Short mmCIF file of C-alpha atoms in Angstrom, two decimals:
data_model
loop_
_atom_site.label_atom_id
_atom_site.label_comp_id
_atom_site.label_asym_id
_atom_site.label_seq_id
_atom_site.Cartn_x
_atom_site.Cartn_y
_atom_site.Cartn_z
CA MET Y 1 118.35 6.26 11.41
CA ASP Y 2 121.61 4.39 10.64
CA ARG Y 3 124.17 6.82 9.22
CA MET Y 4 125.96 4.02 7.35
CA ASP Y 5 122.82 3.39 5.29
CA PHE Y 6 123.56 6.65 3.46
CA LEU Y 7 127.12 5.77 2.39
CA GLN Y 8 126.28 5.06 -1.26
CA ALA Y 9 123.80 7.94 -1.48
CA VAL Y 10 126.41 10.39 -0.20
CA ALA Y 11 128.95 9.14 -2.76
CA ARG Y 12 126.42 9.73 -5.57
CA THR Y 13 125.46 13.12 -4.14
CA ARG Y 14 129.11 14.22 -4.27
CA VAL Y 15 128.96 13.67 -8.04
CA PHE Y 16 125.74 15.70 -8.30
CA GLU Y 17 127.35 18.53 -6.32
CA THR Y 18 129.99 18.91 -9.04
CA ARG Y 19 127.17 19.66 -11.51
CA LEU Y 20 125.70 22.54 -9.49
CA LEU Y 21 126.02 25.87 -11.26
CA THR Y 22 129.18 27.83 -10.46
CA TRP Y 23 129.32 31.56 -9.78
CA ALA Y 24 131.22 31.97 -13.05
CA ARG Y 25 128.28 30.57 -15.01
CA ILE Y 26 125.77 32.57 -12.96
CA GLU Y 27 127.78 35.73 -13.75
CA ARG Y 28 127.59 34.94 -17.46
CA MET Y 29 123.80 34.72 -17.18
CA VAL Y 30 123.60 37.96 -15.21
CA ASP Y 31 125.59 39.71 -17.95
CA ALA Y 32 123.60 38.08 -20.78
CA ARG Y 33 121.82 40.41 -23.22
CA ASP Y 34 118.39 38.80 -22.77
CA ILE Y 35 116.61 35.69 -21.55
CA GLU Y 36 117.31 33.87 -24.82
CA GLU Y 37 121.04 34.15 -24.11
CA VAL Y 38 120.40 32.93 -20.54
CA PHE Y 39 118.69 29.86 -22.04
CA ARG Y 40 121.69 29.25 -24.31
CA ILE Y 41 124.10 29.36 -21.35
CA LEU Y 42 121.81 27.08 -19.31
CA GLY Y 43 121.72 24.68 -22.26
CA GLU Y 44 125.45 24.03 -21.68
CA THR Y 45 124.59 22.40 -18.32
CA GLU Y 46 122.55 19.38 -17.20
CA TYR Y 47 119.45 21.58 -17.49
CA ALA Y 48 119.67 20.81 -21.22
CA ASN Y 49 117.93 17.49 -20.39
CA VAL Y 50 114.73 19.30 -19.35
CA MET Y 51 114.78 22.08 -21.97
CA PRO Y 52 112.47 21.65 -24.99
CA GLY Y 53 113.78 22.36 -28.48
CA SER Y 54 111.96 25.66 -28.96
CA LEU Y 55 111.68 28.06 -26.03
CA ARG Y 56 109.90 31.32 -25.38
CA GLY Y 57 110.94 33.65 -22.59
CA GLU Y 58 107.84 32.89 -20.54
CA ASP Y 59 108.63 29.14 -20.60
CA TYR Y 60 111.24 29.52 -17.86
CA GLU Y 61 108.97 28.13 -15.10
CA LYS Y 62 108.44 24.91 -17.07
CA ILE Y 63 112.20 24.36 -17.20
CA LEU Y 64 112.73 25.11 -13.50
CA TYR Y 65 109.90 22.86 -12.29
CA ALA Y 66 110.94 20.06 -14.65
CA GLU Y 67 114.44 20.18 -13.17
CA LEU Y 68 113.12 20.26 -9.58
CA LYS Y 69 110.86 17.30 -10.32
CA ARG Y 70 113.80 15.36 -11.78
CA VAL Y 71 116.00 16.11 -8.76
CA TYR Y 72 113.36 15.20 -6.16
CA LYS Y 73 112.61 11.90 -7.92
CA LEU Y 74 116.33 11.11 -8.07
CA MET Y 75 116.94 11.89 -4.39
CA GLU Y 76 113.87 9.90 -3.30
CA GLU Y 77 115.26 6.87 -5.13
CA LEU Y 78 118.68 7.46 -3.60
CA SER Y 79 117.83 8.22 0.03
CA ALA Y 80 117.71 5.33 2.49
CA GLU Y 81 114.95 7.19 4.35
CA LYS Y 82 112.12 9.01 2.52
CA ILE Y 83 111.70 11.43 5.44
CA VAL Y 84 114.98 13.20 4.51
CA VAL Y 85 113.52 14.24 1.15
CA ASP Y 86 110.05 14.82 2.62
CA LEU Y 87 111.45 17.60 4.82
CA MET Y 88 112.09 19.65 1.69
CA ALA Y 89 109.14 18.39 -0.40
CA LEU Y 90 106.44 18.98 2.23
CA LYS Y 91 106.05 22.69 1.40
CA TYR Y 92 104.69 21.73 -2.03
CA ASP Y 93 101.95 19.57 -0.47
CA TYR Y 94 100.79 22.53 1.60
CA HIS Y 95 101.04 24.97 -1.31
CA ASN Y 96 98.74 22.65 -3.23
CA LEU Y 97 96.37 22.29 -0.26
CA LYS Y 98 96.07 26.10 -0.11
CA THR Y 99 95.31 26.23 -3.82
CA LEU Y 100 92.76 23.42 -3.52
CA VAL Y 101 90.83 25.01 -0.62
CA LYS Y 102 90.85 28.45 -2.29
CA SER Y 103 89.71 26.98 -5.59
CA LYS Y 104 86.66 25.38 -3.97
CA ALA Y 105 85.96 28.26 -1.56
CA LEU Y 106 86.08 30.92 -4.28
CA ASN Y 107 84.65 28.67 -7.01
CA LYS Y 108 87.63 29.44 -9.26
CA ASP Y 109 89.71 27.27 -11.57
CA LEU Y 110 93.22 27.57 -10.09
CA ASP Y 111 94.70 24.47 -11.73
CA GLU Y 112 97.62 26.42 -13.20
CA LEU Y 113 98.83 27.21 -9.65
CA TYR Y 114 99.35 23.58 -8.62
CA ILE Y 115 102.98 22.47 -8.37
CA PRO Y 116 103.75 18.89 -9.50
CA LEU Y 117 105.83 18.09 -6.40
CA GLY Y 118 105.24 16.92 -2.84
CA THR Y 119 105.38 13.92 -0.54
CA GLN Y 120 102.12 12.33 -1.72
CA ASP Y 121 99.98 11.85 -4.81
CA PHE Y 122 98.16 15.18 -4.81
CA GLN Y 123 95.63 14.14 -7.45
CA GLN Y 124 94.22 11.56 -5.03
CA ILE Y 125 93.93 14.19 -2.27
CA LYS Y 126 92.24 16.61 -4.68
CA THR Y 127 89.74 14.00 -5.88
CA ALA Y 128 88.89 12.99 -2.29
CA TYR Y 129 88.49 16.61 -1.15
CA LEU Y 130 86.21 17.59 -4.03
CA ALA Y 131 84.14 14.45 -3.42
CA GLY Y 132 83.82 15.37 0.26
CA ASP Y 133 85.36 12.08 1.39
CA LEU Y 134 88.71 12.47 3.17
CA LYS Y 135 88.74 9.17 5.09
CA ASP Y 136 91.64 7.74 3.03
CA VAL Y 137 93.71 10.95 3.09
CA ASP Y 138 96.78 11.18 5.35
CA PRO Y 139 95.44 12.26 8.80
CA LYS Y 140 97.66 15.36 8.97
CA PHE Y 141 96.49 16.60 5.57
CA ARG Y 142 92.89 15.69 6.39
CA GLU Y 143 92.98 17.70 9.63
CA ALA Y 144 94.57 20.68 7.85
CA LEU Y 145 92.01 20.63 5.03
CA GLU Y 146 89.08 20.36 7.43
CA ALA Y 147 90.38 23.21 9.61
CA ALA Y 148 90.91 25.59 6.67
CA THR Y 149 87.58 24.68 5.06
CA ASN Y 150 85.58 25.04 8.29
CA ASP Y 151 87.23 28.38 9.05
CA PHE Y 152 86.35 29.75 5.61
CA GLU Y 153 82.74 28.58 5.95
CA LEU Y 154 82.59 30.35 9.33
CA LYS Y 155 84.44 33.59 8.54
CA GLY Y 156 84.50 33.86 4.74
CA ASP Y 157 88.04 35.29 4.66
CA PRO Y 158 90.26 33.62 2.00
CA GLN Y 159 93.43 35.14 3.53
CA ARG Y 160 92.88 32.98 6.60
CA ILE Y 161 93.27 29.87 4.44
CA ASP Y 162 96.98 30.71 4.08
CA LEU Y 163 97.31 31.53 7.77
CA ILE Y 164 95.76 28.25 8.93
CA LEU Y 165 97.55 26.00 6.44
CA ASP Y 166 100.90 27.66 7.19
CA LYS Y 167 100.40 26.72 10.85
CA TYR Y 168 99.65 23.12 9.93
CA TYR Y 169 102.63 23.02 7.55
CA PHE Y 170 105.17 24.23 10.10
CA GLN Y 171 103.75 21.97 12.83
CA HIS Y 172 104.03 19.00 10.44
CA LEU Y 173 107.54 20.05 9.35
CA TYR Y 174 108.75 20.43 12.94
CA GLU Y 175 107.40 16.97 13.86
CA LEU Y 176 109.22 15.42 10.88
CA ALA Y 177 112.49 17.13 11.83
CA LYS Y 178 112.19 15.98 15.48
CA GLU Y 179 111.44 12.45 14.31
CA THR Y 180 114.78 12.29 12.48
CA ASP Y 181 116.72 13.44 15.58
CA ILE Y 182 119.29 15.05 13.23
CA PRO Y 183 120.50 18.40 14.70
CA LEU Y 184 120.85 20.08 11.27
CA PHE Y 185 117.24 19.31 10.36
CA VAL Y 186 115.83 20.52 13.69
CA ASN Y 187 117.96 23.69 13.62
CA TYR Y 188 117.00 24.40 10.02
CA VAL Y 189 113.27 24.11 10.76
CA GLN Y 190 113.41 26.12 14.00
CA ASP Y 191 115.45 28.90 12.38
CA LEU Y 192 113.07 28.91 9.40
CA ILE Y 193 110.15 29.32 11.84
CA ASP Y 194 111.89 32.24 13.59
CA PHE Y 195 112.63 34.00 10.29
CA SER Y 196 109.06 33.39 9.12
CA ASN Y 197 107.69 34.86 12.36
CA ILE Y 198 109.86 37.97 12.06
CA LYS Y 199 108.77 38.40 8.43
CA THR Y 200 105.12 38.01 9.47
CA LEU Y 201 105.60 40.57 12.25
CA ILE Y 202 107.05 43.14 9.84
CA ARG Y 203 104.32 42.54 7.25
CA LEU Y 204 101.47 42.80 9.78
CA LYS Y 205 103.08 45.81 11.45
CA LYS Y 206 102.99 47.58 8.08
CA GLN Y 207 99.30 46.64 7.74
CA ASN Y 208 98.56 48.10 11.22
CA LYS Y 209 97.19 44.79 12.51
CA ASP Y 210 96.48 44.51 16.24
CA LEU Y 211 98.30 42.32 18.76
CA ARG Y 212 95.58 39.68 18.81
CA PHE Y 213 95.80 39.19 15.04
CA VAL Y 214 99.61 38.98 15.19
CA GLU Y 215 99.52 36.42 18.03
CA GLU Y 216 97.19 34.24 15.98
CA ALA Y 217 99.40 34.46 12.89
CA LEU Y 218 102.72 33.57 14.56
CA LEU Y 219 104.09 30.02 14.51
CA SER Y 220 105.12 27.76 17.40
CA HIS Y 221 108.36 25.74 17.80
CA GLY Y 222 110.93 28.40 16.92
CA LYS Y 223 113.92 29.11 19.16
CA ILE Y 224 112.47 32.56 19.87
CA LYS Y 225 109.16 32.41 21.77
CA LYS Y 226 106.35 33.63 19.53
CA GLU Y 227 104.98 35.67 22.47
CA GLU Y 228 108.27 37.57 22.57
CA ILE Y 229 108.06 38.33 18.84
CA ALA Y 230 104.41 39.44 19.14
CA LEU Y 231 105.35 42.00 21.81
CA LEU Y 232 107.68 43.69 19.29
CA LEU Y 233 104.65 44.87 17.27
CA THR Y 234 104.82 48.47 18.51
CA ASP Y 235 108.65 48.68 18.50
CA SER Y 236 110.66 50.52 15.86
CA LEU Y 237 112.78 48.46 13.46
CA ASP Y 238 115.92 49.58 15.29
CA SER Y 239 114.44 48.38 18.58
CA ILE Y 240 113.44 45.03 17.03
CA ILE Y 241 116.99 44.56 15.71
CA ASN Y 242 118.42 45.38 19.13
CA LYS Y 243 116.11 43.02 21.04
CA LEU Y 244 116.86 40.09 18.70
CA ARG Y 245 120.61 40.68 18.49
CA ASN Y 246 121.66 37.92 20.93
CA TYR Y 247 119.86 35.09 19.14
CA GLU Y 248 121.71 32.85 16.66
CA ILE Y 249 119.87 34.48 13.78
CA GLY Y 250 120.51 37.96 15.25
CA PRO Y 251 123.24 39.07 12.79
CA ALA Y 252 121.28 37.85 9.74
CA THR Y 253 118.10 39.46 11.10
CA LYS Y 254 119.97 42.74 11.59
CA LYS Y 255 121.32 42.67 8.05
CA GLY Y 256 117.93 41.74 6.59
CA LEU Y 257 115.92 44.32 8.52
CA GLU Y 258 118.44 47.07 7.76
CA ALA Y 259 118.12 46.22 4.06
CA TYR Y 260 114.32 46.30 4.41
CA GLN Y 261 114.61 49.67 6.17
CA ARG Y 262 116.50 51.04 3.15
CA THR Y 263 114.34 49.60 0.38
CA GLY Y 264 110.94 48.74 1.88
CA ARG Y 265 111.20 45.31 0.20
CA LEU Y 266 110.67 42.20 2.34
CA SER Y 267 112.49 40.27 -0.39
CA ASP Y 268 115.71 41.88 0.89
CA PHE Y 269 115.03 40.37 4.33
CA GLU Y 270 114.28 37.01 2.68
CA LYS Y 271 117.65 37.14 0.92
CA GLU Y 272 119.48 37.29 4.27
CA MET Y 273 117.26 34.50 5.59
CA ASP Y 274 118.14 32.30 2.61
CA ASN Y 275 121.85 33.05 2.98
CA TYR Y 276 121.77 32.16 6.69
CA LEU Y 277 119.97 28.86 6.01
CA MET Y 278 122.45 28.06 3.25
CA GLY Y 279 125.28 28.68 5.74
CA LEU Y 280 123.74 26.07 8.06
CA ASN Y 281 123.95 23.51 5.27
CA LYS Y 282 127.47 24.12 3.95
CA PRO Y 283 129.20 21.85 6.54
CA SER Y 284 127.29 18.91 4.99
CA GLN Y 285 129.88 18.98 2.19
CA TYR Y 286 132.33 17.41 4.67
CA ILE Y 287 130.01 14.68 6.01
CA HIS Y 288 130.64 11.21 4.52
CA PHE Y 289 128.11 9.09 6.42
CA GLY Y 290 124.57 10.24 7.13
CA PRO Y 291 121.50 11.95 5.68
CA GLU Y 292 122.71 15.56 5.86
CA PRO Y 293 124.34 15.71 2.38
CA ILE Y 294 121.07 14.52 0.77
CA PHE Y 295 119.05 17.22 2.51
CA SER Y 296 121.65 19.93 1.90
CA TYR Y 297 121.92 19.05 -1.79
CA LEU Y 298 118.16 19.65 -2.08
CA VAL Y 299 118.57 22.99 -0.29
CA ALA Y 300 121.39 23.80 -2.73
CA LYS Y 301 119.32 22.86 -5.76
CA GLU Y 302 116.28 24.83 -4.54
CA THR Y 303 118.52 27.87 -4.03
CA GLU Y 304 120.11 27.46 -7.45
CA ILE Y 305 116.65 27.40 -9.03
CA LYS Y 306 115.61 30.46 -7.02
CA VAL Y 307 118.69 32.28 -8.36
CA LEU Y 308 117.84 31.23 -11.92
CA ARG Y 309 114.26 32.43 -11.47
CA ILE Y 310 115.51 35.82 -10.23
CA ILE Y 311 117.80 36.14 -13.27
CA MET Y 312 115.13 35.09 -15.77
CA VAL Y 313 112.38 37.32 -14.36
CA SER Y 314 114.88 40.20 -14.21
CA LYS Y 315 115.84 39.69 -17.86
CA LEU Y 316 112.18 39.70 -18.90
CA ASN Y 317 111.76 42.96 -16.96
CA LYS Y 318 114.99 44.38 -18.45
CA LEU Y 319 116.76 44.97 -15.11
CA SER Y 320 120.42 45.91 -15.19
CA PRO Y 321 123.11 43.33 -14.27
CA ASP Y 322 123.94 45.30 -11.10
CA ALA Y 323 120.29 45.30 -9.99
CA ILE Y 324 120.16 41.52 -10.56
CA ARG Y 325 123.37 40.90 -8.57
CA GLY Y 326 121.87 42.67 -5.57
CA ARG Y 327 119.06 40.08 -5.43
CA LEU Y 328 121.06 36.87 -5.80
CA ARG Y 329 121.55 34.32 -3.00
CA ASP Y 330 124.68 32.54 -1.79
CA LEU Y 331 125.29 29.22 -3.53
CA TYR Y 332 126.26 25.90 -1.91
CA VAL Y 333 129.63 25.42 -3.63
#
């Protein structure tokens, strides 16, 4: 990957960064009376281009996905290497694969759950899968679909569809990151795997799952050995925090698990995970040659949209501004 190939893309990305939402505008939305006022404030930004003339409160997802779709298309056109964008888009492929397998397995129409994003034409994958002919599907997706389908036919447990496809997703993601040989991308993926494993451990611990189940659920390729995380199953939260303290993600894990201890909400742990991963990306603002600013802009945009979703859902549920502030993530700029 030639870093100079990204010179023009980085220059364009710098312009896009200036259009990211500022904290001042986010604060205005947090203090808004209702979701209609949030829409009015958002209409002052480039989101106006994806906002229809008449809006109902429940239309917020249409706006957010339309903006994400616009941004991914733009960055794909801009990036000298598609793989840089694929690192962020791949999760949508696997979300759609999960939905597809569940839809067929449970004989349910789940079309409204598909997300119109990803690295490949999902409609072609869907058509091939439902026709029982996967020979022209990308080998990684084909293998993942066959594994999840065969497991369901054998065990009949729809929850295992998520478990199996998550494993295939993170394996695929790790291989993409290693292929780029860009330290930021590899670190991002490995740290994401570690956070995901800790989150899985806490969730399964609460469900009183046994060690064998936990070992099967944990992901490979993190910086913390999955076997080490599995052995924390019977530890207290304080003990888990202590044993993970010397890893790079130790301070963020401590903060996230302490918040979870107070509230019982895994979303509070996820907030610290998101903030840590955002911190990894902030140095990309000072890189002038290379793929990192493209990737980090997508991370920034995804986080911005997550923040908007939190605000909009909170307004629909009539949460107070202070309650909303406690859930927001760090922004890129």
